[in-house]
Amino acid sequence: MGVARAGSDLRPAARRFIHLRGAASDGQRKTTTYSAFSLLRHGLTHEKWQRAWREHEVASAYDAVIVGAGVHGLATAYYLAANHNMRRVAVVDKGYVGGGGSGRNTAILRSNYLTPEGVRFYDRSMTLYSTLAADLNFNVMFAKRGHLTLAHNDGSLRTMRWRAEVNKLQGVESEVIAPEEVKRLVPFMDISSHTRYPILGALYHPPGGIIRHDAVNWGYARAADALGVHIHQGTEVLSIGVVDGKVTGVTTNRGEISSPIVVNCTAGWASLVSSLAGVSLPIITHPLQAAVTEPVRMFLGAVVVSGSLHVYVSQTDRGELVFGASTDPYPSYSMRGSLAFTEELASHVLELMPSIAKMRVLRQWAGLCDLTPDFSPIMGTTPVEGFLVDVGWGTYGFKAGPAAGEAMAELVATGKTPELISSFGLSRFGDGLLVGERGAAAVGH
Ligand code: PYC
């Protein structure tokens, strides 16, 4: 009887058809129609599954070679093809798609920075992120949860007011709110005045939120592939050719590639890759650790950051709490987690939300952050013609991916630096025109 009932219940569902779009082998979009049964069979057997992006032989020449298959490199390649019809483009990576900082970050999106240049730039990224799922036809799970940066002393309250005013002048929603309003948004927060770090207020940024970082990487990779971009994983750049001050291409572990344009979109190894072209960057690399707890029922709506307590926390759609802190205090290329980090993190989080003391940390990891002297990125040309950089992303690279990719693609295609990134050039360090973003860079202050 149970079987008959199940069958009759399922029959109407079987008549509903589901349309999936994917990249066909000729690079064109293809729509496939599935019934509920065939979708189930398809899911269980992987029958006729198309690869999200293809493998190719490494060609001997491309119009542009992008080093780094993280969100910045993939977005640059995608916008080159989509916005400028430049399709003879290769993205090379010694690892795999999204295997560096793009898959190791805590997936926070926001644009409530401190400098007008920074706010404008990240706001463009938020705009692109808002329609990314539709643009890439891939569910990137952007959840606009609201973003709170807590102030525990008069100094940080003053910085929050400053940020709020700069944000509003750039048209970005941001305001300083009282502790009672913080409690309304996050009922578990201890806002009493007898804590070691009492909450005096917070910068509230309603459009901030979280996204599924892997989906962003995969979505860009799949869409770039469908437009004809070659993505070469496991392809390490061993040297960069420069003749008479102009880039000529790269030598990889899979052969030589000639190209008039090479774009360094790496994180962690940005200064090492640039040094292959003889370009030195003012970057110091520090590890940044993060951790995730067991999943629990949804209770934390907003993203919560405390600069004084060196902590940020959000809850994923799966129910896990994702935590991060400031960068490790020493430069290193190590990606190992440490007990000291977890202990310090736990004690700081419990200052804010004592009631989560029994939650268990499941895993922790580290990524690499390339820090510049002013905590702003470096985007644009270098003294080597054709060698471009999109680097120095510290703890704020993931949220910048779409805007950086769009702007770098425009620079490659037109040869002109877009206004949006003109303040972030390498020459600013020599010219003394720094863009001081430290006061709004995650928990770096
Ligand atoms: O800038 O929002 C941020 C951030 C969060 C984690 C690392 N950076």
Short mmCIF file of C-alpha atoms and ligand atoms in Angstrom, two decimals:
data_model
loop_
_atom_site.label_atom_id
_atom_site.label_comp_id
_atom_site.label_asym_id
_atom_site.label_seq_id
_atom_site.Cartn_x
_atom_site.Cartn_y
_atom_site.Cartn_z
CA MET A 1 0.00 0.00 0.00
CA GLY A 2 2.84 2.30 0.88
CA VAL A 3 4.39 1.64 -2.52
CA ALA A 4 1.12 2.31 -4.39
CA ARG A 5 0.62 5.54 -2.47
CA ALA A 6 4.16 6.64 -3.12
CA GLY A 7 3.71 5.90 -6.80
CA SER A 8 0.48 7.84 -7.10
CA ASP A 9 2.01 10.74 -5.14
CA LEU A 10 5.01 10.83 -7.40
CA ARG A 11 3.17 10.64 -10.71
CA PRO A 12 2.17 14.33 -10.82
CA ALA A 13 5.73 15.23 -9.85
CA ALA A 14 7.06 13.12 -12.70
CA ARG A 15 5.02 15.15 -15.12
CA ARG A 16 6.72 18.34 -13.92
CA PHE A 17 9.74 19.04 -16.03
CA ILE A 18 12.91 20.72 -14.95
CA HIS A 19 15.07 22.68 -17.33
CA LEU A 20 18.80 22.77 -16.73
CA ARG A 21 21.21 24.87 -18.67
CA GLY A 22 24.85 23.92 -19.05
CA ALA A 23 27.86 24.48 -21.22
CA ALA A 24 27.83 22.24 -24.29
CA SER A 25 31.10 20.92 -25.72
CA ASP A 26 31.12 23.53 -28.47
CA GLY A 27 31.06 26.28 -25.84
CA GLN A 28 27.43 27.19 -26.53
CA ARG A 29 24.74 27.17 -23.86
CA LYS A 30 22.50 24.13 -24.05
CA THR A 31 19.16 23.56 -22.34
CA THR A 32 18.28 20.04 -21.25
CA THR A 33 14.84 19.04 -20.01
CA TYR A 34 14.52 16.45 -17.24
CA SER A 35 11.51 14.82 -15.62
CA ALA A 36 11.73 14.28 -11.86
CA PHE A 37 12.60 10.57 -12.45
CA SER A 38 15.28 11.24 -15.01
CA LEU A 39 16.71 13.95 -12.77
CA LEU A 40 16.96 11.42 -9.94
CA ARG A 41 18.65 8.88 -12.25
CA HIS A 42 20.93 11.59 -13.55
CA GLY A 43 21.88 12.58 -9.98
CA LEU A 44 22.53 9.03 -8.82
CA THR A 45 24.44 7.75 -11.84
CA HIS A 46 26.18 10.94 -13.04
CA GLU A 47 25.00 9.72 -16.45
CA LYS A 48 26.01 12.08 -19.26
CA TRP A 49 27.10 14.75 -16.81
CA GLN A 50 28.90 17.55 -18.59
CA ARG A 51 32.07 18.87 -17.04
CA ALA A 52 31.53 22.33 -15.55
CA TRP A 53 34.66 23.44 -17.38
CA ARG A 54 36.80 21.53 -19.86
CA GLU A 55 40.43 20.49 -20.02
CA HIS A 56 42.51 21.64 -22.99
CA GLU A 57 45.99 21.22 -24.36
CA VAL A 58 48.04 24.30 -23.51
CA ALA A 59 48.19 26.38 -26.72
CA SER A 60 51.47 27.98 -27.77
CA ALA A 61 49.94 31.48 -27.86
CA TYR A 62 47.07 33.41 -26.28
CA ASP A 63 46.00 37.05 -26.38
CA ALA A 64 46.20 37.16 -22.60
CA VAL A 65 47.48 34.81 -19.90
CA ILE A 66 46.03 35.21 -16.43
CA VAL A 67 47.99 33.70 -13.55
CA GLY A 68 45.74 32.46 -10.74
CA ALA A 69 42.42 30.58 -11.04
CA GLY A 70 40.80 32.21 -8.03
CA VAL A 71 37.86 34.59 -8.18
CA HIS A 72 40.02 37.48 -9.46
CA GLY A 73 41.64 35.53 -12.30
CA LEU A 74 38.44 33.80 -13.34
CA ALA A 75 36.38 36.99 -13.17
CA THR A 76 38.98 38.83 -15.28
CA ALA A 77 38.85 36.06 -17.88
CA TYR A 78 35.04 35.96 -17.83
CA TYR A 79 34.63 39.73 -18.29
CA LEU A 80 37.31 39.77 -21.02
CA ALA A 81 35.22 37.27 -22.96
CA ALA A 82 31.75 38.52 -21.98
CA ASN A 83 32.29 42.30 -22.10
CA HIS A 84 35.11 42.64 -24.65
CA ASN A 85 34.78 39.54 -26.81
CA MET A 86 38.41 38.55 -26.04
CA ARG A 87 38.27 34.77 -25.96
CA ARG A 88 41.82 33.61 -26.72
CA VAL A 89 42.53 33.81 -23.03
CA ALA A 90 44.18 31.29 -20.69
CA VAL A 91 43.90 31.11 -16.91
CA VAL A 92 46.78 29.11 -15.46
CA ASP A 93 47.12 27.91 -11.88
CA LYS A 94 49.64 25.61 -10.25
CA GLY A 95 46.80 24.24 -8.11
CA TYR A 96 43.09 24.00 -8.84
CA VAL A 97 40.15 26.36 -9.35
CA GLY A 98 39.44 28.24 -6.10
CA GLY A 99 42.13 26.34 -4.20
CA GLY A 100 43.81 29.44 -2.72
CA GLY A 101 42.34 32.40 -0.87
CA SER A 102 39.13 32.22 -2.96
CA GLY A 103 38.18 28.94 -1.29
CA ARG A 104 39.67 29.73 2.13
CA ASN A 105 38.02 33.01 3.06
CA THR A 106 34.99 33.51 5.29
CA ALA A 107 32.83 34.64 2.35
CA ILE A 108 31.74 37.98 3.82
CA LEU A 109 30.51 40.64 1.40
CA ARG A 110 30.33 44.32 2.33
CA SER A 111 31.24 47.75 1.03
CA ASN A 112 31.36 49.82 4.25
CA TYR A 113 34.98 50.88 3.89
CA LEU A 114 36.66 54.04 5.13
CA THR A 115 38.03 55.77 2.04
CA PRO A 116 35.76 57.10 -0.74
CA GLU A 117 37.91 55.20 -3.28
CA GLY A 118 37.46 51.95 -1.36
CA VAL A 119 33.71 52.41 -0.77
CA ARG A 120 33.04 53.16 -4.47
CA PHE A 121 35.07 50.18 -5.58
CA TYR A 122 33.51 47.63 -3.19
CA ASP A 123 30.06 49.02 -3.88
CA ARG A 124 30.55 48.15 -7.55
CA SER A 125 31.49 44.63 -6.45
CA MET A 126 28.32 44.38 -4.34
CA THR A 127 26.27 45.47 -7.36
CA LEU A 128 27.87 42.78 -9.51
CA TYR A 129 27.45 40.18 -6.74
CA SER A 130 23.75 41.06 -6.46
CA THR A 131 23.02 39.81 -9.97
CA LEU A 132 25.82 37.25 -10.24
CA ALA A 133 23.59 34.19 -9.90
CA ALA A 134 21.49 35.32 -12.86
CA ASP A 135 24.49 36.56 -14.88
CA LEU A 136 26.37 33.27 -14.50
CA ASN A 137 23.27 31.06 -14.36
CA PHE A 138 24.70 29.50 -11.21
CA ASN A 139 23.31 29.64 -7.67
CA VAL A 140 25.92 31.53 -5.66
CA MET A 141 23.67 31.76 -2.58
CA PHE A 142 24.19 35.44 -1.76
CA ALA A 143 22.39 36.09 1.56
CA LYS A 144 22.05 39.78 2.47
CA ARG A 145 22.03 39.37 6.22
CA GLY A 146 23.22 42.78 7.39
CA HIS A 147 26.72 43.44 8.75
CA LEU A 148 27.54 44.81 12.22
CA THR A 149 30.93 46.19 13.27
CA LEU A 150 30.84 46.60 17.04
CA ALA A 151 32.38 49.54 18.89
CA HIS A 152 33.66 48.89 22.42
CA ASN A 153 35.31 52.23 23.10
CA ASP A 154 34.99 55.90 22.18
CA GLY A 155 37.79 55.67 19.61
CA SER A 156 36.12 52.94 17.56
CA LEU A 157 32.72 54.61 17.89
CA ARG A 158 34.28 57.72 16.34
CA THR A 159 35.72 55.61 13.47
CA MET A 160 32.28 54.00 12.91
CA ARG A 161 30.68 57.46 12.65
CA TRP A 162 33.37 58.51 10.20
CA ARG A 163 32.82 55.38 8.10
CA ALA A 164 29.04 55.85 8.19
CA GLU A 165 29.35 59.40 6.83
CA VAL A 166 31.83 58.40 4.07
CA ASN A 167 29.58 55.46 3.15
CA LYS A 168 26.44 57.60 2.96
CA LEU A 169 28.18 60.19 0.79
CA GLN A 170 28.93 57.37 -1.67
CA GLY A 171 25.31 56.19 -1.54
CA VAL A 172 26.10 53.10 0.57
CA GLU A 173 23.64 52.18 3.34
CA SER A 174 25.47 52.43 6.63
CA GLU A 175 24.63 53.93 10.03
CA VAL A 176 25.73 53.88 13.64
CA ILE A 177 23.20 52.14 15.88
CA ALA A 178 22.75 51.90 19.66
CA PRO A 179 23.36 48.73 21.72
CA GLU A 180 19.60 48.10 22.06
CA GLU A 181 19.30 47.98 18.26
CA VAL A 182 22.26 45.56 18.14
CA LYS A 183 20.40 43.34 20.61
CA ARG A 184 17.27 43.49 18.46
CA LEU A 185 19.28 42.26 15.45
CA VAL A 186 21.31 39.68 17.41
CA PRO A 187 19.34 38.63 20.52
CA PHE A 188 22.18 36.39 21.78
CA MET A 189 24.57 39.32 22.10
CA ASP A 190 25.53 40.37 25.61
CA ILE A 191 25.04 44.15 25.61
CA SER A 192 25.18 44.60 29.39
CA SER A 193 27.55 47.22 30.77
CA HIS A 194 29.42 44.88 33.14
CA THR A 195 31.28 42.92 30.40
CA ARG A 196 35.02 43.35 29.84
CA TYR A 197 34.32 44.90 26.41
CA PRO A 198 30.91 46.63 26.68
CA ILE A 199 29.17 47.33 23.37
CA LEU A 200 28.76 51.09 22.95
CA GLY A 201 27.21 50.89 19.49
CA ALA A 202 27.85 49.43 16.05
CA LEU A 203 28.23 50.36 12.42
CA TYR A 204 25.24 48.71 10.74
CA HIS A 205 25.50 47.96 7.03
CA PRO A 206 22.22 46.32 5.88
CA PRO A 207 23.41 45.19 2.38
CA GLY A 208 26.35 43.20 3.81
CA GLY A 209 26.10 39.44 3.98
CA ILE A 210 27.62 36.13 3.02
CA ILE A 211 27.85 34.07 -0.16
CA ARG A 212 28.92 30.56 -1.11
CA HIS A 213 32.54 31.17 -2.13
CA ASP A 214 33.04 27.85 -3.97
CA ALA A 215 29.96 28.52 -6.07
CA VAL A 216 31.33 31.92 -7.07
CA ASN A 217 34.59 30.32 -8.25
CA TRP A 218 32.82 27.51 -10.06
CA GLY A 219 30.24 29.84 -11.57
CA TYR A 220 32.90 32.13 -13.05
CA ALA A 221 34.99 29.15 -14.24
CA ARG A 222 32.00 27.53 -15.94
CA ALA A 223 30.82 30.74 -17.57
CA ALA A 224 34.34 31.68 -18.77
CA ASP A 225 34.79 28.17 -20.17
CA ALA A 226 31.49 28.39 -22.04
CA LEU A 227 32.75 31.57 -23.71
CA GLY A 228 35.93 29.83 -24.89
CA VAL A 229 38.45 30.68 -22.16
CA HIS A 230 40.99 27.90 -21.47
CA ILE A 231 41.38 27.05 -17.78
CA HIS A 232 44.63 25.17 -17.12
CA GLN A 233 44.79 23.70 -13.64
CA GLY A 234 48.03 22.09 -12.42
CA THR A 235 49.93 24.53 -14.63
CA GLU A 236 52.68 26.38 -12.79
CA VAL A 237 54.35 29.51 -14.13
CA LEU A 238 58.09 28.94 -13.84
CA SER A 239 59.27 32.13 -15.51
CA ILE A 240 57.89 35.21 -17.21
CA GLY A 241 59.51 36.38 -20.43
CA VAL A 242 60.44 40.08 -20.68
CA VAL A 243 62.27 41.52 -23.69
CA ASP A 244 63.11 45.24 -23.99
CA GLY A 245 60.78 46.07 -21.10
CA LYS A 246 57.81 44.22 -22.63
CA VAL A 247 56.27 40.97 -21.53
CA THR A 248 56.51 38.15 -24.10
CA GLY A 249 54.78 35.26 -22.34
CA VAL A 250 55.32 32.62 -19.69
CA THR A 251 57.11 29.32 -19.33
CA THR A 252 55.04 26.74 -17.47
CA ASN A 253 55.58 23.15 -16.37
CA ARG A 254 53.40 22.27 -19.40
CA GLY A 255 55.30 24.29 -21.96
CA GLU A 256 55.89 27.81 -23.23
CA ILE A 257 53.07 30.26 -23.96
CA SER A 258 53.63 33.48 -25.83
CA SER A 259 51.33 36.37 -24.98
CA PRO A 260 51.56 40.17 -25.08
CA ILE A 261 49.63 40.36 -21.80
CA VAL A 262 50.26 38.55 -18.52
CA VAL A 263 48.06 39.41 -15.54
CA ASN A 264 49.16 38.44 -12.05
CA CYS A 265 45.94 37.58 -10.18
CA THR A 266 47.54 35.49 -7.47
CA ALA A 267 47.11 35.80 -3.72
CA GLY A 268 49.69 34.55 -1.27
CA TRP A 269 52.31 34.26 -3.99
CA ALA A 270 51.73 37.67 -5.59
CA SER A 271 55.17 39.08 -4.82
CA LEU A 272 56.95 35.86 -5.91
CA VAL A 273 55.07 35.73 -9.24
CA SER A 274 55.74 39.43 -9.87
CA SER A 275 59.42 38.97 -9.15
CA LEU A 276 59.52 36.51 -12.10
CA ALA A 277 58.88 39.56 -14.30
CA GLY A 278 61.41 41.64 -12.36
CA VAL A 279 58.67 43.70 -10.67
CA SER A 280 59.00 44.16 -6.95
CA LEU A 281 55.87 44.73 -4.87
CA PRO A 282 55.52 46.31 -1.39
CA ILE A 283 53.78 43.23 0.01
CA ILE A 284 54.27 41.16 3.15
CA THR A 285 52.46 37.83 3.35
CA HIS A 286 50.78 36.72 6.59
CA PRO A 287 48.60 33.68 7.31
CA LEU A 288 44.96 34.27 8.29
CA GLN A 289 43.18 31.53 10.18
CA ALA A 290 39.50 30.67 10.30
CA ALA A 291 37.37 28.00 11.95
CA VAL A 292 33.92 26.47 11.67
CA THR A 293 31.65 24.89 14.31
CA GLU A 294 29.18 22.06 14.19
CA PRO A 295 25.85 23.11 12.61
CA VAL A 296 23.03 24.32 14.84
CA ARG A 297 19.60 25.80 14.18
CA MET A 298 19.74 29.28 12.67
CA PHE A 299 20.09 31.92 15.39
CA LEU A 300 22.58 34.47 14.05
CA GLY A 301 21.01 36.61 11.35
CA ALA A 302 23.72 39.22 10.87
CA VAL A 303 27.48 39.09 10.26
CA VAL A 304 29.15 40.34 13.46
CA VAL A 305 32.63 41.87 13.58
CA SER A 306 34.55 43.25 16.54
CA GLY A 307 37.83 45.01 15.82
CA SER A 308 38.78 45.32 19.49
CA LEU A 309 38.12 41.63 20.12
CA HIS A 310 39.71 40.62 16.81
CA VAL A 311 36.84 38.45 15.72
CA TYR A 312 34.18 38.10 13.04
CA VAL A 313 31.42 35.52 12.98
CA SER A 314 28.52 34.57 10.73
CA GLN A 315 26.22 31.57 10.41
CA THR A 316 26.02 29.68 7.14
CA ASP A 317 22.81 28.39 5.61
CA ARG A 318 23.90 24.94 6.84
CA GLY A 319 23.92 26.28 10.41
CA GLU A 320 27.69 26.30 11.05
CA LEU A 321 29.27 29.33 12.68
CA VAL A 322 32.23 30.58 10.64
CA PHE A 323 34.82 32.51 12.65
CA GLY A 324 37.89 34.44 11.78
CA ALA A 325 40.32 36.73 13.56
CA SER A 326 43.09 39.08 12.52
CA THR A 327 46.10 37.83 10.56
CA ASP A 328 48.79 35.85 12.38
CA PRO A 329 51.31 38.36 13.74
CA TYR A 330 54.32 37.04 11.77
CA PRO A 331 54.95 36.84 8.00
CA SER A 332 54.84 33.26 6.73
CA TYR A 333 53.70 31.05 3.86
CA SER A 334 52.42 28.40 6.27
CA MET A 335 48.79 27.36 5.99
CA ARG A 336 48.61 25.45 9.28
CA GLY A 337 46.09 26.16 11.98
CA SER A 338 47.22 26.63 15.57
CA LEU A 339 45.73 25.89 19.00
CA ALA A 340 46.66 29.38 20.17
CA PHE A 341 44.37 30.83 17.48
CA THR A 342 41.40 28.64 18.44
CA GLU A 343 41.79 29.35 22.16
CA GLU A 344 42.02 33.09 21.67
CA LEU A 345 39.17 33.11 19.17
CA ALA A 346 36.89 31.09 21.47
CA SER A 347 37.57 33.34 24.45
CA HIS A 348 36.81 36.45 22.38
CA VAL A 349 33.62 35.06 20.86
CA LEU A 350 32.35 34.07 24.30
CA GLU A 351 32.83 37.66 25.49
CA LEU A 352 30.16 38.56 22.94
CA MET A 353 27.88 35.52 23.03
CA PRO A 354 28.44 33.55 26.26
CA SER A 355 25.48 31.28 25.54
CA ILE A 356 27.28 29.44 22.71
CA ALA A 357 29.98 28.07 25.04
CA LYS A 358 29.01 24.44 24.40
CA MET A 359 29.28 24.55 20.61
CA ARG A 360 32.15 22.48 19.23
CA VAL A 361 34.69 23.68 16.69
CA LEU A 362 34.84 21.13 13.86
CA ARG A 363 37.73 22.33 11.75
CA GLN A 364 40.09 25.20 11.16
CA TRP A 365 42.32 26.28 8.32
CA ALA A 366 44.53 29.12 7.14
CA GLY A 367 44.94 31.13 3.98
CA LEU A 368 47.59 33.60 2.90
CA CYS A 369 47.08 37.36 2.88
CA ASP A 370 49.26 39.75 0.90
CA LEU A 371 49.32 42.94 2.96
CA THR A 372 50.29 46.30 1.49
CA PRO A 373 51.48 49.31 3.55
CA ASP A 374 48.11 51.11 3.25
CA PHE A 375 45.83 48.03 3.40
CA SER A 376 44.53 48.78 -0.10
CA PRO A 377 45.07 46.53 -3.13
CA ILE A 378 47.38 47.10 -6.09
CA MET A 379 45.64 47.02 -9.49
CA GLY A 380 46.93 48.18 -12.84
CA THR A 381 50.07 48.49 -14.92
CA THR A 382 53.68 47.94 -13.86
CA PRO A 383 57.01 49.20 -15.23
CA VAL A 384 57.01 46.09 -17.50
CA GLU A 385 54.73 46.75 -20.47
CA GLY A 386 51.99 44.13 -20.72
CA PHE A 387 52.60 42.79 -17.21
CA LEU A 388 49.58 43.79 -15.11
CA VAL A 389 48.83 43.16 -11.46
CA ASP A 390 45.64 42.58 -9.46
CA VAL A 391 47.23 41.77 -6.10
CA GLY A 392 47.77 42.85 -2.48
CA TRP A 393 44.31 41.83 -1.37
CA GLY A 394 45.09 41.32 2.31
CA THR A 395 41.91 40.15 4.05
CA TYR A 396 39.49 41.76 1.59
CA GLY A 397 40.10 40.02 -1.74
CA PHE A 398 37.12 37.74 -2.11
CA LYS A 399 34.50 40.48 -1.84
CA ALA A 400 36.39 42.46 -4.50
CA GLY A 401 36.55 39.71 -7.14
CA PRO A 402 33.79 40.82 -9.53
CA ALA A 403 34.71 44.54 -9.57
CA ALA A 404 38.43 43.79 -9.85
CA GLY A 405 37.79 41.31 -12.68
CA GLU A 406 35.56 43.74 -14.54
CA ALA A 407 38.06 46.61 -14.21
CA MET A 408 41.14 44.50 -15.06
CA ALA A 409 39.36 43.12 -18.13
CA GLU A 410 38.65 46.68 -19.26
CA LEU A 411 42.31 47.63 -18.73
CA VAL A 412 43.51 44.60 -20.74
CA ALA A 413 41.03 45.15 -23.57
CA THR A 414 41.29 48.94 -23.90
CA GLY A 415 44.76 49.69 -22.55
CA LYS A 416 43.21 52.38 -20.33
CA THR A 417 43.03 52.17 -16.55
CA PRO A 418 39.36 52.52 -15.50
CA GLU A 419 38.63 55.46 -13.18
CA LEU A 420 37.29 53.07 -10.52
CA ILE A 421 40.75 51.57 -9.90
CA SER A 422 42.97 54.52 -10.84
CA SER A 423 43.84 55.25 -7.17
CA PHE A 424 45.10 51.71 -6.60
CA GLY A 425 48.09 51.72 -8.97
CA LEU A 426 51.55 50.49 -7.99
CA SER A 427 53.04 53.95 -8.57
CA ARG A 428 51.12 55.37 -5.56
CA PHE A 429 53.77 54.03 -3.20
CA GLY A 430 56.52 56.01 -4.96
CA ASP A 431 54.28 59.06 -5.34
CA GLY A 432 53.21 59.05 -1.68
CA LEU A 433 49.52 58.81 -2.59
CA LEU A 434 48.49 56.02 -0.25
CA VAL A 435 44.83 55.02 0.21
CA GLY A 436 44.73 54.33 3.97
CA GLU A 437 42.11 51.62 4.49
CA ARG A 438 43.43 50.02 7.66
CA GLY A 439 40.57 51.36 9.81
CA ALA A 440 38.03 49.33 7.81
CA ALA A 441 40.05 46.28 6.76
CA ALA A 442 38.38 43.36 8.54
CA VAL A 443 39.83 43.27 12.06
CA GLY A 444 43.25 44.59 11.14
CA HIS A 445 43.03 47.64 13.42
O1 PYC B 1 36.99 42.49 5.33
O2 PYC B 1 35.01 41.78 5.91
C1 PYC B 1 36.23 41.63 5.81
C2 PYC B 1 36.81 40.35 6.20
C3 PYC B 1 36.20 39.36 6.83
C4 PYC B 1 37.10 38.36 6.96
C5 PYC B 1 38.27 38.77 6.41
N1 PYC B 1 38.07 39.99 5.93
#
